[in-house]
Short mmCIF file of C-alpha atoms and ligand atoms in Angstrom, two decimals:
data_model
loop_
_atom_site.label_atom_id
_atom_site.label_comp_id
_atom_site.label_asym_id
_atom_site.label_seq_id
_atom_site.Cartn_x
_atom_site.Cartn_y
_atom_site.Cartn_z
CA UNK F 1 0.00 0.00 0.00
CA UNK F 2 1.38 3.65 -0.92
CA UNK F 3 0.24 6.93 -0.05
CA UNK F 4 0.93 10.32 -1.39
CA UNK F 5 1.09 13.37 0.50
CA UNK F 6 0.98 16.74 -1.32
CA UNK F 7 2.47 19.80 0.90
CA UNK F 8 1.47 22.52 -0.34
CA UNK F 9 3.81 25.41 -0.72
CA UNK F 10 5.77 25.13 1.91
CA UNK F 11 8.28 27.72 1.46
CA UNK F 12 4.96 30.10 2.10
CA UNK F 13 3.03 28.49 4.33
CA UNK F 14 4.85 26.72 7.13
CA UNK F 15 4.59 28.59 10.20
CA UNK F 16 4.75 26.93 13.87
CA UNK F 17 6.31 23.47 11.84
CA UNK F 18 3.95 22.49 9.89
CA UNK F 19 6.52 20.11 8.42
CA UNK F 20 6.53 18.33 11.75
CA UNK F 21 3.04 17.12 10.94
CA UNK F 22 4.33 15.84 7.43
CA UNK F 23 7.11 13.87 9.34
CA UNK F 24 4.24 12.18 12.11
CA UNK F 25 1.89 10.78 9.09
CA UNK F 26 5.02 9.73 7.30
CA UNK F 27 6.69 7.94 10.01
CA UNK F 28 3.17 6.27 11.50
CA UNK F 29 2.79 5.07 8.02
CA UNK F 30 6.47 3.69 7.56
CA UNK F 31 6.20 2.06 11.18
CA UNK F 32 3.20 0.13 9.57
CA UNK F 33 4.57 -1.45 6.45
CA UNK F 34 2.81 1.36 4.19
CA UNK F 35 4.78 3.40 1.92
CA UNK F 36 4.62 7.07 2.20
CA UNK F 37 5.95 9.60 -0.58
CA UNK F 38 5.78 13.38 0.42
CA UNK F 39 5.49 15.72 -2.77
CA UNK F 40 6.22 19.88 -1.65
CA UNK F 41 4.75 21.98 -4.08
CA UNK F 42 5.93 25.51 -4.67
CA UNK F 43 3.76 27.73 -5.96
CA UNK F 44 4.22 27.92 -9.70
CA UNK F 45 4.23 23.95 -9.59
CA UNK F 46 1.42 22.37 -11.65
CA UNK F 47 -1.01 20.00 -8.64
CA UNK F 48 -2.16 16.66 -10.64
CA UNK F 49 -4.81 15.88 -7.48
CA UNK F 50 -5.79 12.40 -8.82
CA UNK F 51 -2.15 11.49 -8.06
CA UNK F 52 -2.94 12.72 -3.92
CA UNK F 53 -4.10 11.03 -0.61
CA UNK F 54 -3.37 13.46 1.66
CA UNK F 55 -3.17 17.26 1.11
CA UNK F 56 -1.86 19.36 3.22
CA UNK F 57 -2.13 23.16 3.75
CA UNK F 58 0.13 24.68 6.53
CA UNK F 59 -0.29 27.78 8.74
CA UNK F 60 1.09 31.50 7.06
CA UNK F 61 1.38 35.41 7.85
CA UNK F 62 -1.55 37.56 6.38
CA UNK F 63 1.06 38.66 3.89
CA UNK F 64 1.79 35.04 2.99
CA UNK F 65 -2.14 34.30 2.74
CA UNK F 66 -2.40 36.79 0.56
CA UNK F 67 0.53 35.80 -1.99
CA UNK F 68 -0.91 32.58 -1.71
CA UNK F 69 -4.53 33.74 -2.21
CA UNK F 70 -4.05 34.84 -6.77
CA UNK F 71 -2.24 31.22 -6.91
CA UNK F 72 -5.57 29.15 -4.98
CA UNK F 73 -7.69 30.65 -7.75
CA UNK F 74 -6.10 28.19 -10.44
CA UNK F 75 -6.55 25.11 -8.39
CA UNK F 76 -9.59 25.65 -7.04
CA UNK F 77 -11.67 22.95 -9.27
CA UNK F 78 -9.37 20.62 -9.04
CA UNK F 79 -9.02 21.10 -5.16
CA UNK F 80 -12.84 20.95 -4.89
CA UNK F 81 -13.59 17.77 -7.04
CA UNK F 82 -10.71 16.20 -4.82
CA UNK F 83 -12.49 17.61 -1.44
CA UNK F 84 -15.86 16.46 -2.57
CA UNK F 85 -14.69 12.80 -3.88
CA UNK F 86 -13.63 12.42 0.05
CA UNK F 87 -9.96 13.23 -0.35
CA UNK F 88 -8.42 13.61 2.75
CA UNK F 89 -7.12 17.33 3.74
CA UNK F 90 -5.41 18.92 6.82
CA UNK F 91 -5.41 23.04 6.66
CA UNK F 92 -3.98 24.46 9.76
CA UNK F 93 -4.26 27.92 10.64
CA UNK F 94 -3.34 30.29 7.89
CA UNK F 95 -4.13 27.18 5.65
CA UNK F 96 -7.44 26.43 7.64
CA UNK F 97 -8.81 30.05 6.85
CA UNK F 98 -7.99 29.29 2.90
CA UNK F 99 -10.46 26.59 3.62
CA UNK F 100 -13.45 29.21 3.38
CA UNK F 101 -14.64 31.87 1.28
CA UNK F 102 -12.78 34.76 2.72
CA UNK F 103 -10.49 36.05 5.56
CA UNK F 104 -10.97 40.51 5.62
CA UNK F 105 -8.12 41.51 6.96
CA UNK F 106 -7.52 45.59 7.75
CA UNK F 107 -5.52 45.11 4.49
CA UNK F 108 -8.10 43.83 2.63
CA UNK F 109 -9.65 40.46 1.45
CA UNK F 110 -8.07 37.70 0.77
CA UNK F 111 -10.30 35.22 -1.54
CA UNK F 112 -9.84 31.56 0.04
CA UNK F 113 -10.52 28.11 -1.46
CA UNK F 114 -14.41 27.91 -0.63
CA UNK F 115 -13.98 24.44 -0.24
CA UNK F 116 -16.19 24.50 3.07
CA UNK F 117 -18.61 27.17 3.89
CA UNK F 118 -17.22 28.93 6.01
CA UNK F 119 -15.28 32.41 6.61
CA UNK F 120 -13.05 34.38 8.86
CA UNK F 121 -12.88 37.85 9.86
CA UNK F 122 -9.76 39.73 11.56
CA UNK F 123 -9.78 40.64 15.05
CA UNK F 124 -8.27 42.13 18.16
CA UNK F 125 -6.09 41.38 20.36
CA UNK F 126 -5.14 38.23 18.03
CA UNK F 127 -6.21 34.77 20.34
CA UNK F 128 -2.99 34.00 21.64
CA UNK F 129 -3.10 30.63 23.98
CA UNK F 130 -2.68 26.63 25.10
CA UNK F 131 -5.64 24.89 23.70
CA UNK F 132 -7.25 21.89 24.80
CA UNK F 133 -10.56 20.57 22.36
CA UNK F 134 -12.96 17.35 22.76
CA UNK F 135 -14.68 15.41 20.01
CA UNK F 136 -16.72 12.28 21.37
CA UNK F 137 -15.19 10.81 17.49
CA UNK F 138 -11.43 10.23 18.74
CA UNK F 139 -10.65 8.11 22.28
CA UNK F 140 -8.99 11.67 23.67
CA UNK F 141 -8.84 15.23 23.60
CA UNK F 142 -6.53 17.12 20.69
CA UNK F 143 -4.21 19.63 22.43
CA UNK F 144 -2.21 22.43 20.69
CA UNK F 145 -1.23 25.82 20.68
CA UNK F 146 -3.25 28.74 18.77
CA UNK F 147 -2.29 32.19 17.49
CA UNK F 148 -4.31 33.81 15.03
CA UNK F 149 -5.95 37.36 14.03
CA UNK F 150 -8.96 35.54 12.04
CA UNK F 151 -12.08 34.99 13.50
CA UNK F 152 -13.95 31.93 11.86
CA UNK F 153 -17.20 31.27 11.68
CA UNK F 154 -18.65 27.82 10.72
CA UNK F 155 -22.04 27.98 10.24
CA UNK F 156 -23.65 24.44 10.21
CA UNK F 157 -20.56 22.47 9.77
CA UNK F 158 -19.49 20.33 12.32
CA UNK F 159 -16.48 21.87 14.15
CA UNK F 160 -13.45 19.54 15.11
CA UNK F 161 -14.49 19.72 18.20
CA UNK F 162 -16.13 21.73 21.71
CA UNK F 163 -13.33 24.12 23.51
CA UNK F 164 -12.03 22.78 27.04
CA UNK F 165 -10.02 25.32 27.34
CA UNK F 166 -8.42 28.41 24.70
CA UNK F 167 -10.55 29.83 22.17
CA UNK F 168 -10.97 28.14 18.96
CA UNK F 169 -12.48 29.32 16.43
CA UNK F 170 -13.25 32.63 18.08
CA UNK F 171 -14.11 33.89 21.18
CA UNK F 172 -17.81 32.84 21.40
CA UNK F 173 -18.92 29.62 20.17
CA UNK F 174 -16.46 27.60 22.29
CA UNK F 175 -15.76 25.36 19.12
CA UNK F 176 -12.71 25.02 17.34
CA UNK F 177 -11.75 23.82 13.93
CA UNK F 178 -14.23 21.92 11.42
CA UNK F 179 -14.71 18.26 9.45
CA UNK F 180 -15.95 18.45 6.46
CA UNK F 181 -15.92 14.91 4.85
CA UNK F 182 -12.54 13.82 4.97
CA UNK F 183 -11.22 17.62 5.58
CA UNK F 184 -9.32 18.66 9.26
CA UNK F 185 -9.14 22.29 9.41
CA UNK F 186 -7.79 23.73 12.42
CA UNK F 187 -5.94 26.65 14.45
CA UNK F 188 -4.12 23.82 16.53
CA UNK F 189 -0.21 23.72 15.64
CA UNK F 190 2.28 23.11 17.53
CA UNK F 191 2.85 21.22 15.56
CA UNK F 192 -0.74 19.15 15.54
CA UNK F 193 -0.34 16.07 14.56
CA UNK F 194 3.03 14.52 17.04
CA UNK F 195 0.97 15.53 20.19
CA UNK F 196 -2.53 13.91 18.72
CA UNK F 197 -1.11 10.76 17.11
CA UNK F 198 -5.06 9.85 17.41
CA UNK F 199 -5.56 12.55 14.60
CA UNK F 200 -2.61 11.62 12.75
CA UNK F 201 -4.26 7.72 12.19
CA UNK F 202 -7.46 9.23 11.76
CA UNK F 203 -6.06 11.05 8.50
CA UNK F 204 -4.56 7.85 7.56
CA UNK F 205 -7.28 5.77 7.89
CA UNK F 206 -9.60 8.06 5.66
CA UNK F 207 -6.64 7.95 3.05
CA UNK F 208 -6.24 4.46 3.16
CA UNK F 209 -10.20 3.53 3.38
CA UNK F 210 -10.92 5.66 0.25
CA UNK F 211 -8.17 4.37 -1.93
CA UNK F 212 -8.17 0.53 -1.04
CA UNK F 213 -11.71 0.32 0.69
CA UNK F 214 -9.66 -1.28 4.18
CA UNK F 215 -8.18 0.65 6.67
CA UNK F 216 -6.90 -1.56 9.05
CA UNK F 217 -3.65 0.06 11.57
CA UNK F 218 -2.03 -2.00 13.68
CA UNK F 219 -1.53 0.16 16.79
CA UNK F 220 1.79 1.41 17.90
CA UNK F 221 3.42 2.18 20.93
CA UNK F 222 2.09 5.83 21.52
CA UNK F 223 2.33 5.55 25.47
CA UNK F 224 4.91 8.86 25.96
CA UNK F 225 2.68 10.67 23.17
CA UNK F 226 -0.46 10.40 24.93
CA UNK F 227 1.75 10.77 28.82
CA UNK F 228 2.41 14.05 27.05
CA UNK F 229 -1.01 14.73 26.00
CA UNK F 230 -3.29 13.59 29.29
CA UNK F 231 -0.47 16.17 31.29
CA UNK F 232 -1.55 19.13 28.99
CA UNK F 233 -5.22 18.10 29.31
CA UNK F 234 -4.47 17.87 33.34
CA UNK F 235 -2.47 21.05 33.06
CA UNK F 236 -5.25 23.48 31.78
CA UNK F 237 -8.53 21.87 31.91
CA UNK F 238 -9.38 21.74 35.90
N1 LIG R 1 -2.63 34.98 9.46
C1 LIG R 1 -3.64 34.29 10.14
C2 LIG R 1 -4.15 34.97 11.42
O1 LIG R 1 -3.40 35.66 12.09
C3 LIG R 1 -3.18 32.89 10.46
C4 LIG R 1 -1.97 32.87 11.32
C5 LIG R 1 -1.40 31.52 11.47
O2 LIG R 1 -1.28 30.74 10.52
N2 LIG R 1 -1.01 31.26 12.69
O3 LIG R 1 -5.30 34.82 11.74
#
């Protein structure tokens, strides 16, 4: 079995090591038997989606977003047919806002993906803090950081899950993130996926389940990962 991962750009969009995510699916993957292949993409490469599993979008400066932002235009289709045929996506952060229709900024808008409904407005003082979120769909809570100007708002979609402790999305609806089909966005880095390895194997399941129809992981050893995780949890949520 082989999976593809597709980072995109990178040089742009890889604040808070983002790449440390890339390394976590690649290495859970490796551990298993299953060959991984990561693909960086800078931005005047051409995407060919059909050849991805897993797509990922990292975290960037306003300024970044909005170099980014003329370049999303030209992939947008072929981004969207790949969202909607289940392909599996994790956007953090600046990546995450891409997601949706639109992140105003005091500079201006930047045009996102509209891949999910969804959109984010700037705000002050930027949400600056630990974060600690719940989902009832993974056997324990996702910890990260967050730092962010955007404020995002949802709508119906399901968010990645209900704020323990931090902001989320933004300061009101204690909910962070959303999951849309087989698409993680978030404002967790930190990076995400080495302190949830339970996220991680959730991304890899959905890649592996939609291109072989099984998704069976053995389990590892992930007993100092989740040590690590249950003393964040214990640390902020009383
Ligand atoms: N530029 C965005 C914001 O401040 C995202 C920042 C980030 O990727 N951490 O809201």
């Amino acid at each position: 079995m082989k999976i593809r991962i597709g980072h995109l750009y990178p040089d742009l969009l890889n604040l808070y090591g983002d790449r440390g995510n890339i390394q976590c699916l690649k290495k859970r993957m490796q551990w298993r038997g299953i060959d991984a292949e990561v693909q960086e993409f800078q931005i005047t490469d051409t995407i060919s989606f059909l050849d991805l599993d897993i797509v990922l979008l990292g975290g960037g400066s306003d300024r970044e977003q909005m170099l980014v932002c003329e370049k999303l235009k030209t992939i947008r289709q072929d981004f969207k047919e790949y969202v909607e045929d289940n392909g599996v996506v994790i956007a953090v952060c600046g990546g995450y806002q891409l997601l949706g229709h639109y992140y105003d900024t005091d500079d201006g808008r930047i045009e996102g993906l509209s891949l999910v409904d969804l959109y984010t407005e700037q705000g002050t003082p930027r949400l600056i803090s630990n974060i600690v979120i719940q989902n009832d769909l993974f056997p324990y809570p996702i910890v990260g950081f967050e730092n962010h100007g955007g404020r995002t708002f949802i709508g119906d979609n399901k968010p990645l899950g209900k704020v323990l402790f931090g902001y989320g999305n933004n300061e009101t609806e204690k909910a962070e993130g959303v999951l849309y089909k087989n698409v993680i966005g978030t404002y967790l880095h930190g990076p995400l996926l080495p302190k949830n390895p339970h996220i991680c194997d959730y991304l890899i399941k959905n890649a592996l389940e939609r291109k072989y129809g099984t998704s069976d992981l053995s389990p590892l050893d992930d007993e100092q990962e989740l040590q690590a995780n249950r003393y964040i949890v214990e640390r902020f949520v009383k």
